Amino acid sequence: FGVIARLGVVATVLVTFLASVALVGRLVAPNDDAAPAQWVSKILLVLLALFPYLLHRFASSFTRPSRRIEWAAGGLTGAIVVASLVAPDFPAPEEARPAWVTGYLVLLIVQWSVLLVTVAARLWRGGRGQPTVSRRRMRVLALASTGLMIAIIVSGLAPTDSRANWLSVVVQSLVLVSAVA
């Protein structure tokens, strides 16, 4: 397997994984305001938290990260998985956010940010010394990783009121551009 083939296969698998989580979430919670069972939401959140960790493991195949980064990645992912499973029922979108939800969102934002920044840096550096096509593809993936991180930060810090519709468009656009890359 060449670098381009490996990048293509793994990128396809990871984007398919993320799209599957989103699709299952939409199928379980149709637009008729029927909320999914809380355990289904929690499992989807666990799968969502695993995405940056899987991307981190993939990027580790190009340059081996330090032991400290490995411990941080595993610890943050483990913490968010446990927090997702043991958290009380999540409030409806129109309800006020309790303090624990804010803490959970901060933990999720930190986990995604740390992992996606390390992925972006590793992919960018991994492109050095590669043929032009491989180097460009790795750098586009690094930029896509950064775009996903920005989308997660913006959506996690966004207000829950309906006045933030423009913010939803910005986040969805960032995710779309990152997924296409």
PDB file of N, CA, C and O in Angstrom, residues 146-156 170-172 174-175 178:
ATOM      1  N   THR A 146      -8.423  20.402  11.103  1.00  0.00           N
ATOM      2  CA  THR A 146      -8.533  21.704  11.771  1.00  0.00           C
ATOM      3  C   THR A 146      -9.942  22.274  11.609  1.00  0.00           C
ATOM      4  O   THR A 146     -10.497  22.839  12.553  1.00  0.00           O
ATOM      5  N   GLY A 147     -10.530  22.121  10.439  1.00  0.00           N
ATOM      6  CA  GLY A 147     -11.899  22.589  10.212  1.00  0.00           C
ATOM      7  C   GLY A 147     -12.903  21.877  11.102  1.00  0.00           C
ATOM      8  O   GLY A 147     -13.819  22.504  11.655  1.00  0.00           O
ATOM      9  N   LEU A 148     -12.739  20.560  11.281  1.00  0.00           N
ATOM     10  CA  LEU A 148     -13.617  19.825  12.187  1.00  0.00           C
ATOM     11  C   LEU A 148     -13.468  20.322  13.618  1.00  0.00           C
ATOM     12  O   LEU A 148     -14.441  20.440  14.357  1.00  0.00           O
ATOM     13  N   MET A 149     -12.222  20.597  14.025  1.00  0.00           N
ATOM     14  CA  MET A 149     -11.987  21.089  15.376  1.00  0.00           C
ATOM     15  C   MET A 149     -12.691  22.427  15.590  1.00  0.00           C
ATOM     16  O   MET A 149     -13.350  22.638  16.603  1.00  0.00           O
ATOM     17  N   ILE A 150     -12.589  23.318  14.635  1.00  0.00           N
ATOM     18  CA  ILE A 150     -13.243  24.623  14.753  1.00  0.00           C
ATOM     19  C   ILE A 150     -14.767  24.449  14.804  1.00  0.00           C
ATOM     20  O   ILE A 150     -15.452  25.112  15.594  1.00  0.00           O
ATOM     21  N   ALA A 151     -15.304  23.547  14.002  1.00  0.00           N
ATOM     22  CA  ALA A 151     -16.751  23.302  14.014  1.00  0.00           C
ATOM     23  C   ALA A 151     -17.207  22.785  15.375  1.00  0.00           C
ATOM     24  O   ALA A 151     -18.252  23.207  15.882  1.00  0.00           O
ATOM     25  N   ILE A 152     -16.440  21.885  15.973  1.00  0.00           N
ATOM     26  CA  ILE A 152     -16.801  21.356  17.293  1.00  0.00           C
ATOM     27  C   ILE A 152     -16.750  22.453  18.349  1.00  0.00           C
ATOM     28  O   ILE A 152     -17.642  22.576  19.187  1.00  0.00           O
ATOM     29  N   ILE A 153     -15.721  23.284  18.306  1.00  0.00           N
ATOM     30  CA  ILE A 153     -15.596  24.357  19.292  1.00  0.00           C
ATOM     31  C   ILE A 153     -16.755  25.342  19.153  1.00  0.00           C
ATOM     32  O   ILE A 153     -17.396  25.704  20.147  1.00  0.00           O
ATOM     33  N   VAL A 154     -17.042  25.759  17.940  1.00  0.00           N
ATOM     34  CA  VAL A 154     -18.111  26.730  17.722  1.00  0.00           C
ATOM     35  C   VAL A 154     -19.465  26.150  18.124  1.00  0.00           C
ATOM     36  O   VAL A 154     -20.261  26.808  18.801  1.00  0.00           O
ATOM     37  N   SER A 155     -19.740  24.911  17.741  1.00  0.00           N
ATOM     38  CA  SER A 155     -21.041  24.328  18.074  1.00  0.00           C
ATOM     39  C   SER A 155     -21.160  24.041  19.564  1.00  0.00           C
ATOM     40  O   SER A 155     -22.254  24.136  20.124  1.00  0.00           O
ATOM     41  N   GLY A 156     -20.064  23.701  20.225  1.00  0.00           N
ATOM     42  CA  GLY A 156     -20.122  23.448  21.662  1.00  0.00           C
ATOM     43  C   GLY A 156     -20.326  24.697  22.478  1.00  0.00           C
ATOM     44  O   GLY A 156     -20.960  24.672  23.529  1.00  0.00           O
ATOM     45  N   VAL A 170     -22.853  28.160   9.667  1.00  0.00           N
ATOM     46  CA  VAL A 170     -21.385  28.213   9.676  1.00  0.00           C
ATOM     47  C   VAL A 170     -20.817  26.847  10.056  1.00  0.00           C
ATOM     48  O   VAL A 170     -19.911  26.327   9.392  1.00  0.00           O
ATOM     49  N   VAL A 171     -21.352  26.248  11.125  1.00  0.00           N
ATOM     50  CA  VAL A 171     -20.852  24.947  11.580  1.00  0.00           C
ATOM     51  C   VAL A 171     -21.083  23.884  10.519  1.00  0.00           C
ATOM     52  O   VAL A 171     -20.181  23.093  10.208  1.00  0.00           O
ATOM     53  N   GLN A 172     -22.269  23.837   9.947  1.00  0.00           N
ATOM     54  CA  GLN A 172     -22.560  22.835   8.922  1.00  0.00           C
ATOM     55  C   GLN A 172     -21.686  23.020   7.690  1.00  0.00           C
ATOM     56  O   GLN A 172     -21.260  22.041   7.068  1.00  0.00           O
ATOM     57  N   LEU A 174     -18.595  24.306   7.687  1.00  0.00           N
ATOM     58  CA  LEU A 174     -17.257  23.833   8.051  1.00  0.00           C
ATOM     59  C   LEU A 174     -17.172  22.312   8.000  1.00  0.00           C
ATOM     60  O   LEU A 174     -16.198  21.749   7.495  1.00  0.00           O
ATOM     61  N   VAL A 175     -18.187  21.654   8.528  1.00  0.00           N
ATOM     62  CA  VAL A 175     -18.190  20.183   8.519  1.00  0.00           C
ATOM     63  C   VAL A 175     -18.257  19.659   7.097  1.00  0.00           C
ATOM     64  O   VAL A 175     -17.550  18.724   6.734  1.00  0.00           O
ATOM     65  N   SER A 178     -14.890  20.136   5.416  1.00  0.00           N
ATOM     66  CA  SER A 178     -13.910  19.202   5.984  1.00  0.00           C
ATOM     67  C   SER A 178     -14.167  17.770   5.519  1.00  0.00           C
ATOM     68  O   SER A 178     -13.227  17.027   5.270  1.00  0.00           O
TER      69      SER A 178
END
